[in-house]
XYZ file of C-alpha atoms in Angstrom:
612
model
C 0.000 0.000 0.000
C 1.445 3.617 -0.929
C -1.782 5.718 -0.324
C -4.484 5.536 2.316
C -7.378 4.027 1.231
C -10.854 2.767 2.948
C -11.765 -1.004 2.592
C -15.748 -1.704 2.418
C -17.265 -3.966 4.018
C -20.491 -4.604 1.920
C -21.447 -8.080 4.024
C -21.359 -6.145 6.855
C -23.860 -3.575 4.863
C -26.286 -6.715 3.752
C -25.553 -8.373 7.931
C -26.912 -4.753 9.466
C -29.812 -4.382 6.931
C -31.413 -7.939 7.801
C -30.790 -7.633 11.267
C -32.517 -4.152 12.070
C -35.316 -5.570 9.422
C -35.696 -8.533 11.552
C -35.651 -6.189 14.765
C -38.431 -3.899 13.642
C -40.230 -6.038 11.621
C -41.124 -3.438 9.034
C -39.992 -2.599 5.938
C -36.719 -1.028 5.134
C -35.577 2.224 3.391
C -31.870 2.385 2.630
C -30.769 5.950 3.225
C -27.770 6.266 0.881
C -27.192 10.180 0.671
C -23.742 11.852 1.207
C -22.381 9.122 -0.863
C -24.010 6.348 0.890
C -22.467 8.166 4.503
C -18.775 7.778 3.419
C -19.250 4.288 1.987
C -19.700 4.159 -1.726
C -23.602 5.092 -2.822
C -23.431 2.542 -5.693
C -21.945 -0.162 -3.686
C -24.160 0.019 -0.907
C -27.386 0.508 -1.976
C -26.407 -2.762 -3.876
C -25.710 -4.275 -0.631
C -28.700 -2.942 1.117
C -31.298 -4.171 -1.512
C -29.687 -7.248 -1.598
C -29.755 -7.354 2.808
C -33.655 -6.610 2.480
C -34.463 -2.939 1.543
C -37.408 -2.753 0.081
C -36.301 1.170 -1.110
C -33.485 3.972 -1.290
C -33.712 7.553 0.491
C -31.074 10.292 -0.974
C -30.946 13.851 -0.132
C -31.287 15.564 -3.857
C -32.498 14.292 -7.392
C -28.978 14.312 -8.416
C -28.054 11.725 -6.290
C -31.105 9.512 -7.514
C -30.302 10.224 -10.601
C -26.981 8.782 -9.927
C -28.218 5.216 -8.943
C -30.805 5.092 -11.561
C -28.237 5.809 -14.266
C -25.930 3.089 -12.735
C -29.017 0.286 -12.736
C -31.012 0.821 -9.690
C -34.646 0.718 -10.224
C -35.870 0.362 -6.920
C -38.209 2.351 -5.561
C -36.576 5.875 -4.143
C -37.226 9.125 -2.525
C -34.884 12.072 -2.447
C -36.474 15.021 -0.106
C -34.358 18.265 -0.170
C -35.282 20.772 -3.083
C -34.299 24.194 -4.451
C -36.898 26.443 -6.239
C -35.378 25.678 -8.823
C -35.433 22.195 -9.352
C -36.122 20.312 -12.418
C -39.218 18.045 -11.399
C -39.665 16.639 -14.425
C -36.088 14.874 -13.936
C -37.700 13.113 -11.108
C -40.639 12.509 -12.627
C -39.073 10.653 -15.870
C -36.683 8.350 -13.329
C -39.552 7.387 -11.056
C -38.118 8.973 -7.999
C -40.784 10.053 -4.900
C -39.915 13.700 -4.078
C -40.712 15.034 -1.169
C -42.818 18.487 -0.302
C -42.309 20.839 1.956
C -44.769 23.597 1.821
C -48.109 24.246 -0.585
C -46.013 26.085 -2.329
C -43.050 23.585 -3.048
C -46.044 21.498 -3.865
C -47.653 24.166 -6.424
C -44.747 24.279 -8.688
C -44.425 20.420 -8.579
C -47.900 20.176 -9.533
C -47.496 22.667 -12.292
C -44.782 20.392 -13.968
C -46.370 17.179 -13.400
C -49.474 18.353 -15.506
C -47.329 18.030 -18.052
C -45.709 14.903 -17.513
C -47.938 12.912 -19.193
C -48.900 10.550 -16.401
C -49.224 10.854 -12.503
C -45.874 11.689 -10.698
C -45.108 10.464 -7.319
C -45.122 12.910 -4.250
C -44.886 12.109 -0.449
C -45.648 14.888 1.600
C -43.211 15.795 5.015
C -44.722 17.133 7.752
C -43.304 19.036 10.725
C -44.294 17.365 13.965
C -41.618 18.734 16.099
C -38.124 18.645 14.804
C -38.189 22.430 13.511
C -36.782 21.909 10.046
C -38.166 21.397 6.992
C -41.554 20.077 6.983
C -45.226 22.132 6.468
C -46.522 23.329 9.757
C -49.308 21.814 11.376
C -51.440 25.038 11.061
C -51.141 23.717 7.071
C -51.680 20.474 6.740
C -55.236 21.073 6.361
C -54.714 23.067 3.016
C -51.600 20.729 1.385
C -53.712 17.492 1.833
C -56.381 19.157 -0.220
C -54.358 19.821 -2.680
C -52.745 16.755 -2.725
C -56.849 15.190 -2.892
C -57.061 17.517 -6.014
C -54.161 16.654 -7.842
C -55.134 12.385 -7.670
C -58.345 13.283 -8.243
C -57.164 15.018 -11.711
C -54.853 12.149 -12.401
C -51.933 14.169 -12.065
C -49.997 12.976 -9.198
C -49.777 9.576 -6.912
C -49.865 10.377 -3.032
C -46.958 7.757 -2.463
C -46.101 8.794 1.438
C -47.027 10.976 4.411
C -43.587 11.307 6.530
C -41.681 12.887 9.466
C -38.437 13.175 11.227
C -38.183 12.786 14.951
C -35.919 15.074 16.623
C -34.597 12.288 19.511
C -34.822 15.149 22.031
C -36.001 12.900 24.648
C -38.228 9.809 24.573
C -41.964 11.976 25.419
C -40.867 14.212 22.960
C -40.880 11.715 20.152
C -44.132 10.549 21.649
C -45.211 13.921 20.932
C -44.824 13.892 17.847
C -46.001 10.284 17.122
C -49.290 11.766 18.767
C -48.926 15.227 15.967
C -48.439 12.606 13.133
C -51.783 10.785 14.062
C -52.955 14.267 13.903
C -51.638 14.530 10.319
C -53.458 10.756 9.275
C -56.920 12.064 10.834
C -56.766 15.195 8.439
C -55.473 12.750 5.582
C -58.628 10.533 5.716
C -60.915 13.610 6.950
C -59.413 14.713 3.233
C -60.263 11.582 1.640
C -57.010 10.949 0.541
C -54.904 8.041 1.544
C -50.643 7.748 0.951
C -48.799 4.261 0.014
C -47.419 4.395 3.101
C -46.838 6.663 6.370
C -43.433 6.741 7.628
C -41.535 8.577 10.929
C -39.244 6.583 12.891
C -35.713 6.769 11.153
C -32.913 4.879 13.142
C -33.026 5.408 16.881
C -36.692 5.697 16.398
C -37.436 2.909 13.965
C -35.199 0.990 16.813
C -36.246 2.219 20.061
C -40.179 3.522 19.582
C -42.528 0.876 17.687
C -44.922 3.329 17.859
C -42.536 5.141 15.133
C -42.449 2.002 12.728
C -45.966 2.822 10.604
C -45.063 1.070 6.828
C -41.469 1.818 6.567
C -38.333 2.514 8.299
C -35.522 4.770 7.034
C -32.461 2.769 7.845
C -29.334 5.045 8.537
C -26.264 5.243 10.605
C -26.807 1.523 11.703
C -26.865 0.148 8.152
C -22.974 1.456 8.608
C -22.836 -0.546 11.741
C -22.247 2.712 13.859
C -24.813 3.454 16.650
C -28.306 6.206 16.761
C -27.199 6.839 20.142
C -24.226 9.045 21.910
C -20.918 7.219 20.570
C -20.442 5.486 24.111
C -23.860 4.045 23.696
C -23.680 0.898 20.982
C -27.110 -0.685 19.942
C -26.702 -3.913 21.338
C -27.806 -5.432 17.971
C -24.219 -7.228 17.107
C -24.021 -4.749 14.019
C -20.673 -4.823 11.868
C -18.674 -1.417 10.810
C -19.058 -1.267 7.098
C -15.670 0.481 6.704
C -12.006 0.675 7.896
C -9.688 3.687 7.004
C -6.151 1.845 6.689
C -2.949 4.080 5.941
C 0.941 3.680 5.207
C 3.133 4.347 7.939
C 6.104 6.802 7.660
C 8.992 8.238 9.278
C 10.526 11.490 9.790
C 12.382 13.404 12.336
C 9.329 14.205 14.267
C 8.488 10.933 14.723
C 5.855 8.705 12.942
C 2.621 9.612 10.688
C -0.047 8.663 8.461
C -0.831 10.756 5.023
C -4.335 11.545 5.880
C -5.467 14.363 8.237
C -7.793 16.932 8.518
C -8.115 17.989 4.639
C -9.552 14.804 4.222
C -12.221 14.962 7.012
C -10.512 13.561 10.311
C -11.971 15.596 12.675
C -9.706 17.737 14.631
C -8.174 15.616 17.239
C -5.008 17.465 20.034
C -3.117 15.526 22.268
C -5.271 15.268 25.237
C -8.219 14.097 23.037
C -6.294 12.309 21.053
C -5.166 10.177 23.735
C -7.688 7.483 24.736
C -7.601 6.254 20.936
C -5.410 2.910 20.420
C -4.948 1.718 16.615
C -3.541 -0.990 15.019
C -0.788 -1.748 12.578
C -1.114 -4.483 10.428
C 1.285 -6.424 12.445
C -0.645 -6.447 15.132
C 1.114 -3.595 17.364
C -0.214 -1.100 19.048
C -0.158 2.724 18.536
C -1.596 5.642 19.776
C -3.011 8.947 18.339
C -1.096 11.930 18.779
C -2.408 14.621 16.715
C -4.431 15.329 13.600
C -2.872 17.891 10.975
C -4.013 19.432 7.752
C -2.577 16.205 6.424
C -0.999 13.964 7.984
C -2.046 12.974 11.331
C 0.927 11.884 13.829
C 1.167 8.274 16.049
C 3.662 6.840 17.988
C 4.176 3.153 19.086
C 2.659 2.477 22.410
C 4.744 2.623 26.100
C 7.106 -1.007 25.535
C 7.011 -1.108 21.757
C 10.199 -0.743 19.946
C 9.991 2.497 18.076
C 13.511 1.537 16.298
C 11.697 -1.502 15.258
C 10.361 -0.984 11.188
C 6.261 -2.210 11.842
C 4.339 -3.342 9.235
C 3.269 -0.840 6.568
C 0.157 0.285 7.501
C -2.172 1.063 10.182
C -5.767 0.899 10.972
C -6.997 4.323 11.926
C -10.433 2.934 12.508
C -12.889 0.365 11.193
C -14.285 -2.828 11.260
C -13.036 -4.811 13.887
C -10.918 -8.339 13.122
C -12.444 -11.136 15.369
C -8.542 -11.684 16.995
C -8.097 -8.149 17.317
C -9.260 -4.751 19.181
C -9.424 -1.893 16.600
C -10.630 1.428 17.198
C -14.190 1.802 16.085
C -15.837 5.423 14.524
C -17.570 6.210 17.176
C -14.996 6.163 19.645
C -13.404 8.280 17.244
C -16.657 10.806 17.681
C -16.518 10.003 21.495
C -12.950 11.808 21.470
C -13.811 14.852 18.678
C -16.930 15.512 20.352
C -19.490 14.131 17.937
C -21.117 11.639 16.626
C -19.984 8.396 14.288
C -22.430 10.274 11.353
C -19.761 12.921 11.082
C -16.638 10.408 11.066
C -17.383 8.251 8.366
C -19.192 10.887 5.652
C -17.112 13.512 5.692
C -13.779 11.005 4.615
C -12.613 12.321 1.074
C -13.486 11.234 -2.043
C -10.096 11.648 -2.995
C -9.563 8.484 -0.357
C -9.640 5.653 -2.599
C -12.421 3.201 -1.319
C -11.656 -0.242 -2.179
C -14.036 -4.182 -1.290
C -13.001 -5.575 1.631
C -13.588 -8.755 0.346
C -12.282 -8.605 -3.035
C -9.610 -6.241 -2.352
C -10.763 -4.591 -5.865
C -11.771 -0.945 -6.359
C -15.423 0.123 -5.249
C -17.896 0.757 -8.027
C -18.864 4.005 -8.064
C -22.119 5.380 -9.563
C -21.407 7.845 -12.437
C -21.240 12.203 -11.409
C -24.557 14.186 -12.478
C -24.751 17.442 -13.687
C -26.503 19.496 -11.371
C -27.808 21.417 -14.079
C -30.298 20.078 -17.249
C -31.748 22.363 -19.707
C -34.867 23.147 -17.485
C -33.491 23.573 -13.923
C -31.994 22.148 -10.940
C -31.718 18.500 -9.817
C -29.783 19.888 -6.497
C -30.341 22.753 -4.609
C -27.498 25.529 -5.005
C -24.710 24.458 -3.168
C -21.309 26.448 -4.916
C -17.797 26.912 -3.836
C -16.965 29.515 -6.388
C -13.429 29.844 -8.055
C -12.141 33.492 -9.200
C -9.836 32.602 -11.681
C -8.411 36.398 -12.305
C -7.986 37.193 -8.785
C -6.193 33.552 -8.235
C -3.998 34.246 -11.202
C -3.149 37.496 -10.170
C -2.003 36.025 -6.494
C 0.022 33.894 -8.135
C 1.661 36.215 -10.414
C 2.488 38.848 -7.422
C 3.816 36.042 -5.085
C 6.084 34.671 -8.179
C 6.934 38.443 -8.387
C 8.497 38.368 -4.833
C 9.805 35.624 -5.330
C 7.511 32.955 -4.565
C 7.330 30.278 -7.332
C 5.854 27.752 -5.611
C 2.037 27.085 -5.871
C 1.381 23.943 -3.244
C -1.311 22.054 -4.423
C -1.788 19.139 -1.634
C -4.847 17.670 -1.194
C -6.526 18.050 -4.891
C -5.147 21.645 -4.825
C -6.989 22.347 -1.188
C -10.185 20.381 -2.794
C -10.930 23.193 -5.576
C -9.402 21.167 -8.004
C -5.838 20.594 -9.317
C -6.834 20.343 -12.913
C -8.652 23.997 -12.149
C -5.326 25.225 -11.120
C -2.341 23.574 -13.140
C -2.530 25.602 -16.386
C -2.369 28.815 -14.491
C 0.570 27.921 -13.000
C 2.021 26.696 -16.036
C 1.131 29.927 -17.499
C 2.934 31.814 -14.557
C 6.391 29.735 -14.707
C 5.607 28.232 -10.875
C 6.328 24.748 -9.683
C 3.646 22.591 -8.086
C 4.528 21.144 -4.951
C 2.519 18.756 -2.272
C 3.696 18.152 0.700
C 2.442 14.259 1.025
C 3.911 11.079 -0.833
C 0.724 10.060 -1.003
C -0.419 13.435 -3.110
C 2.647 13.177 -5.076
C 1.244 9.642 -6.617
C -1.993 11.070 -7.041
C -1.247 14.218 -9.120
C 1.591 11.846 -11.294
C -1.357 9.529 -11.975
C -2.779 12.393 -13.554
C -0.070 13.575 -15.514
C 1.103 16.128 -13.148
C 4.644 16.878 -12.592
C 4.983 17.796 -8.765
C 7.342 18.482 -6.297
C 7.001 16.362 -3.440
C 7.951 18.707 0.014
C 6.761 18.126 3.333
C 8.170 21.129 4.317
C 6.746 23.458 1.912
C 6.380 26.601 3.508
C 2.787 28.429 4.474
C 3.430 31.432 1.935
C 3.442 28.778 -1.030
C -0.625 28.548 -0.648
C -1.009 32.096 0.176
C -2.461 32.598 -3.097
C -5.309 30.824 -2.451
C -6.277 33.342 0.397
C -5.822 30.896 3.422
C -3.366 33.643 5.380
C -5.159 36.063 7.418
C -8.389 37.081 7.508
C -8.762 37.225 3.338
C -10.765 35.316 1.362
C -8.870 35.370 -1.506
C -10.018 34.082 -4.487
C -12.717 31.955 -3.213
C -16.605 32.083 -1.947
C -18.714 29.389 -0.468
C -22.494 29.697 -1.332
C -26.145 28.528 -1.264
C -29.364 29.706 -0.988
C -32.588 29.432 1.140
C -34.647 26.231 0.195
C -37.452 26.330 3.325
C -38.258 29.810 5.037
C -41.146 29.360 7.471
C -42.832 31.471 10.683
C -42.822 29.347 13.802
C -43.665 30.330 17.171
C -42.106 30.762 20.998
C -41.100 27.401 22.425
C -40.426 25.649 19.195
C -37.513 23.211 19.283
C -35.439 23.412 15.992
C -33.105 20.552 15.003
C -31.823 17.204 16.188
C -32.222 17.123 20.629
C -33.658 20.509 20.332
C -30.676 22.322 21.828
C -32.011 25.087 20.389
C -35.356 26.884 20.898
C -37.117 29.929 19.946
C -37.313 32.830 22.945
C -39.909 34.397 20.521
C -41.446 34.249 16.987
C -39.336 34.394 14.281
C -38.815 33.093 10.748
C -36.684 30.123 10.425
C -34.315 29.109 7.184
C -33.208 26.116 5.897
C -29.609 25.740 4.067
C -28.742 22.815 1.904
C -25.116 22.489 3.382
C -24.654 20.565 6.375
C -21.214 18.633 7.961
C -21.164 15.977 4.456
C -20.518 19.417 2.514
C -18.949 21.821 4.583
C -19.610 22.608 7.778
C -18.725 20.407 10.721
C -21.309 19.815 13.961
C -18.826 22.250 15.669
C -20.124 25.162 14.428
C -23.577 25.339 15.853
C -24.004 28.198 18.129
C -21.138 30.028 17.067
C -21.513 30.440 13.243
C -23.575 32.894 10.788
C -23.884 32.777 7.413
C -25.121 36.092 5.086
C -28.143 36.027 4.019
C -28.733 38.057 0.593
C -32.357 40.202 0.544
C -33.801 43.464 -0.441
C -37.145 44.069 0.806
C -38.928 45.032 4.384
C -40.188 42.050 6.146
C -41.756 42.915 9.461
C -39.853 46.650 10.361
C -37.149 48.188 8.525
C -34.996 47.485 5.818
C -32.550 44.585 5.080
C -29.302 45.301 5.223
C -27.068 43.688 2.469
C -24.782 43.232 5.217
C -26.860 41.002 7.890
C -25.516 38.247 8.913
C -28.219 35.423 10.976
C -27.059 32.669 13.522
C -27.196 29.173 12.513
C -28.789 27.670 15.223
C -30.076 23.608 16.378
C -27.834 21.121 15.498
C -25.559 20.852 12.188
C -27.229 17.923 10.316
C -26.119 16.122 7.574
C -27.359 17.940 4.584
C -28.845 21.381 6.139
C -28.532 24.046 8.742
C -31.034 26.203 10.094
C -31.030 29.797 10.517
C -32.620 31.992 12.377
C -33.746 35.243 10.094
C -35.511 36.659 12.786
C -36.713 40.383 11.466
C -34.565 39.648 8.551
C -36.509 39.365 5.145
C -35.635 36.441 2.880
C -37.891 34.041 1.310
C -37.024 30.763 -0.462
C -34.542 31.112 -3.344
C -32.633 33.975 -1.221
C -28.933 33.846 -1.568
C -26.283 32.598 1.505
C -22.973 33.143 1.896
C -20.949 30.606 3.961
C -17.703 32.863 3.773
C -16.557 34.966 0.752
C -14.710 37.776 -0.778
C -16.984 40.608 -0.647
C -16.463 42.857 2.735
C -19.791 42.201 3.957
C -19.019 38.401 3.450
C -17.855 35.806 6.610
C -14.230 35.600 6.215
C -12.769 32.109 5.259
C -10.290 32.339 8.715
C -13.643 33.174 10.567
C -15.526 30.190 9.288
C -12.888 27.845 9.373
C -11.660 28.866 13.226
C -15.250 27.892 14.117
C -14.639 24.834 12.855
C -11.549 24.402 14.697
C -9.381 23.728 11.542
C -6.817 25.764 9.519
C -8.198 27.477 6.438
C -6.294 25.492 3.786
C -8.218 22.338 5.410
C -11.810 23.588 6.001
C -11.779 24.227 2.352
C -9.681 21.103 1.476
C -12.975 19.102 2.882
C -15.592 20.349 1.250
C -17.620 17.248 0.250
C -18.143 16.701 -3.681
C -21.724 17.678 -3.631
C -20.569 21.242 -3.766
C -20.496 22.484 -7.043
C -16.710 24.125 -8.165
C -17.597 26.649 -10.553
C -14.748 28.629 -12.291
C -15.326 32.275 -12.765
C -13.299 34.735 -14.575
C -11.893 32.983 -17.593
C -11.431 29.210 -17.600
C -7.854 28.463 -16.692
């Protein structure tokens, strides 16, 4: 082995599906967004349909349109939409789609009158988790139109569905008793779904009251537990992966070629230190410290340091039966959060590999997230000023700077973005792993490999200081809704509302860009113009995300701020009234060069300025 890579286990995928089926006796939806959480989407929705799933969950169109291009025809649901989406995509591939609002559902229904035959929509409620979801106050008025739309043949009601928000067991009760609400006013209505569903994981596992028709199987289809990391389901699940790396050696001591560019949380010596890993001899070694990227062990007290080990080590995984290895979770136990984050925000660039074959994964084919009529994902951009990244180059090779380091897929924006501009300047390309030195020569990149490579050689980019530089994170408002005092928002409800306000929903969660760290001390920009409730938007206001980081979305809290559903965010960017880059990323306890680095590949790169 001469680069890290992360070794599959899909038996373990097909062991965890049929056991949690057999558990909850109730069918099975395989949630395989975010790449199937780390895994391989492809490979393990494979794996699950073949353990028992009777259907597949993803976040956006694009990634159903993914599977169904690669052969998978079973049914499949994909619930997070822009205002811009393409419907009719959906429509064509037999995905469900998920609604929001009336009006999410209005401009669904205006493209499935076109469609030629009736197009599948499941309706998500709001019982209590504070995201997206119509209020109950609407329910009323959306199942009507739902009514109206069979009635015309334009539309199948294939589900009614909720999220619990796990804040405590009588709070999912609560909103089991809200989603019996939601059935009354269905058959009051006259209109009946395929199926209600509302237990995911933890409550599919721990509240048959949650079960309905369907389950949406997630975290513990990886093998990793619903619970706090220290709490394991008791179910004799198997990790589905293992992230192995070479060792190496330098005058600091030992290290591994993967850190925090390619989504190892940040880990320092004191929380580092109750993790023990495993070399593939069998000795013992303990964390030290994760970097931008490399990540630094040492052989435990009584080892032989002097002693070459074998050439790799586990850093965690699936456990061998004559062995102790270090699971994900305890991994979250030491960064503070939960296995979820561990496993989906590992790199693409980390080459995922069968654990039983030893052969690479199969990976379902990239979308556009563009077609000729829309969206199939909502607006998720990391945006790439090609003049102002040229022109850093230029002035640093002018003071004589003529390095450009490009580790980590040039920082994640893309080395093939990047290469012909510093071609075009007369810089050399430098990385500072072994590991990133094979990569780029694999594709036909001549780089300097240089551990050493000083700071100033990615100053370009706009990681030093406070600047932005040359790049801009962005998204846009894809659920704005008015909620009262009291409400809960988000996964425990560790947030609540002190009064009314309007709550936001952004497409970017911790698989894209932002880690779980950054609730309650991040904003984001939000982009308006006009008055909502007193005075006048500022172009400048910034609003507090707020709950939990999740997944795929983030919740803001507009408050007087007026912004409506399409309304542009800024994570961090280059204008002045933007979030810095150094701001954002010191939230999320990480350098700059690596916060960008891991930005997961749902986020569009889009080069402005001149192609390089």
């Amino acid at each position: 082995m001469t680069v890290p890579r992360i070794e599959v286990d899909l038996a373990a995928v097909r062991h965890n599906v049929a056991t949690v089926k057999r558990t909850v006796a109730t069918p099975i939806m395989a949630v395989v967004k975010a790449g199937g959480y780390g895994h391989g989407a492809l490979a393990v929705a494979r794996a699950a349909l073949d353990g028992g799933a009777e259907a597949l969950g993803v976040a956006d169109i694009a990634e159903a349109l993914s599977l169904r291009n690669a052969g998978i025809d079973a049914p499949m649901l994909a619930w997070l939409h822009g205002p811009s989406t393409d419907w009719l995509a959906a429509i064509e591939a037999d995905v469900d789609v998920a609604v929001s609002s009336i009006e999410q559902l209005q401009l669904f229904a205006a493209v499935a009158e076109r469609a030629g035959r009736p197009a599948r929509v499941q309706v998500k409620l709001d019982t209590g988790l504070g995201r997206n979801g119509a209020n109950e106050r609407d329910w009323g008025a959306i199942l009507a139109h739902v009514r109206e739309l069979e009635i015309a043949g334009v539309a199948r009601f294939a589900g009614l569905f909720s999220h619990l928000s796990g804040a405590s067991r009588d709070a999912d009760l609560r909103q089991v008793e809200a989603f019996e609400r939601a059935r009354a006013i269905a058959r009051a209505q006259g209109v009946e779904p395929e199926r209600y569903h509302l237990g995911a994981t933890a409550g599919g596992l721990d509240l048959p009251e949650a079960r309905y028709d369907l389950v949406r199987l997630g975290i513990s289809m990886y093998g990793l537990t619903p619970h706090a990391p220290d709490t394991p389901s008791g179910l004799g699940l198997r990790p589905g992966l293992r992230l192995v790396a070479p060792l190496a050696r330098d005058a600091a001591g030992w290290f591994v070629e993967v850190g925090a560019a390619d989504g190892l949380p940040p880990l320092d010596a004191g929380a580092a230190a109750p993790l023990r890993l495993e070399g593939g001899d069998g000795r013992s070694w303990r964390l030290l410290s994760v970097g931008d990227v490399t990540t630094r062990v040492e052989p435990v007290p009584g080892a032989d340091a002097e002693i070459a080990p074998a050439g790799s080590i586990t850093l965690f995984g699936a456990p061998d039966a004559s062995r102790r290895t270090t699971s994900a979770d305890e991994w979250a136990l030491a960064a503070g959060t939960i296995g979820y984050e561990i496993v989906t925000r590992l790199s693409p660039r980390l080459e995922r590999r069968d654990a039983a074959t030893g052969g690479t994964l199969e990976t379902a084919p990239c979308e556009p997230r563009r077609t000729t009529r829309g969206l199939v994902a909502p607006r998720r951009t990391l945006t790439i000023d090609a003049v102002q990244l040229r022109a850093s180059i230029a002035e640093l090779a002018d003071a004589g700077v003529r390095t450009l380091d490009v580790s980590a897929d040039a920082y994640g924006i893309g080395l093939e973005t990047i290469a012909a501009i510093a071609a075009d300047e007369g810089v050399d390309l430098v990385v500072r792993t072994a590991a990133d030195a094979e990569r780029a020569a694999a594709g036909g990149h001549a780089v300097r490999h240089d551990p050493d490579a000083p700071d100033v050689a990615r100053a370009a980019y706009g990681f030093r200081g406070g600047a932005s530089g040359c790049l801009r994170l962005t998204s846009e408002l894809v659920h704005v809704k008015w909620v009262e005092p009291g409400t809960g928002v988000s996964y425990g409800h560790e947030f609540v509302t002190a009064a009314p306000t309007a709550l936001g929903l952004v497409p970017i969660g911790y698989a894209d860009a932002l880690p779980r760290r950054v609730a309650g001390a991040a904003s984001v920009r939000v982009i308006g113009e006009a008055p909502f409730r007193r005075g006048q938007l500022s172009p400048s206001d910034r609003v507090p995300i707020v709950g939990r980081v999740a997944m795929d979305q983030v919740v803001v809290d507009l408050g007087d701020t007026e912004a409506w559903v399409g309304s542009p965010v800024v994570v961090f960017g280059t204008d002045a009234a933007d979030p810095p880059l150094a701001e954002v990323a010191a939230w999320a306890g990480v350098s700059p060069a690596a916060f960008v680095a891991a930005i997961g590949p749902r986020v569009e790169r889009v080069v402005i300025g001149g192609t390089p």
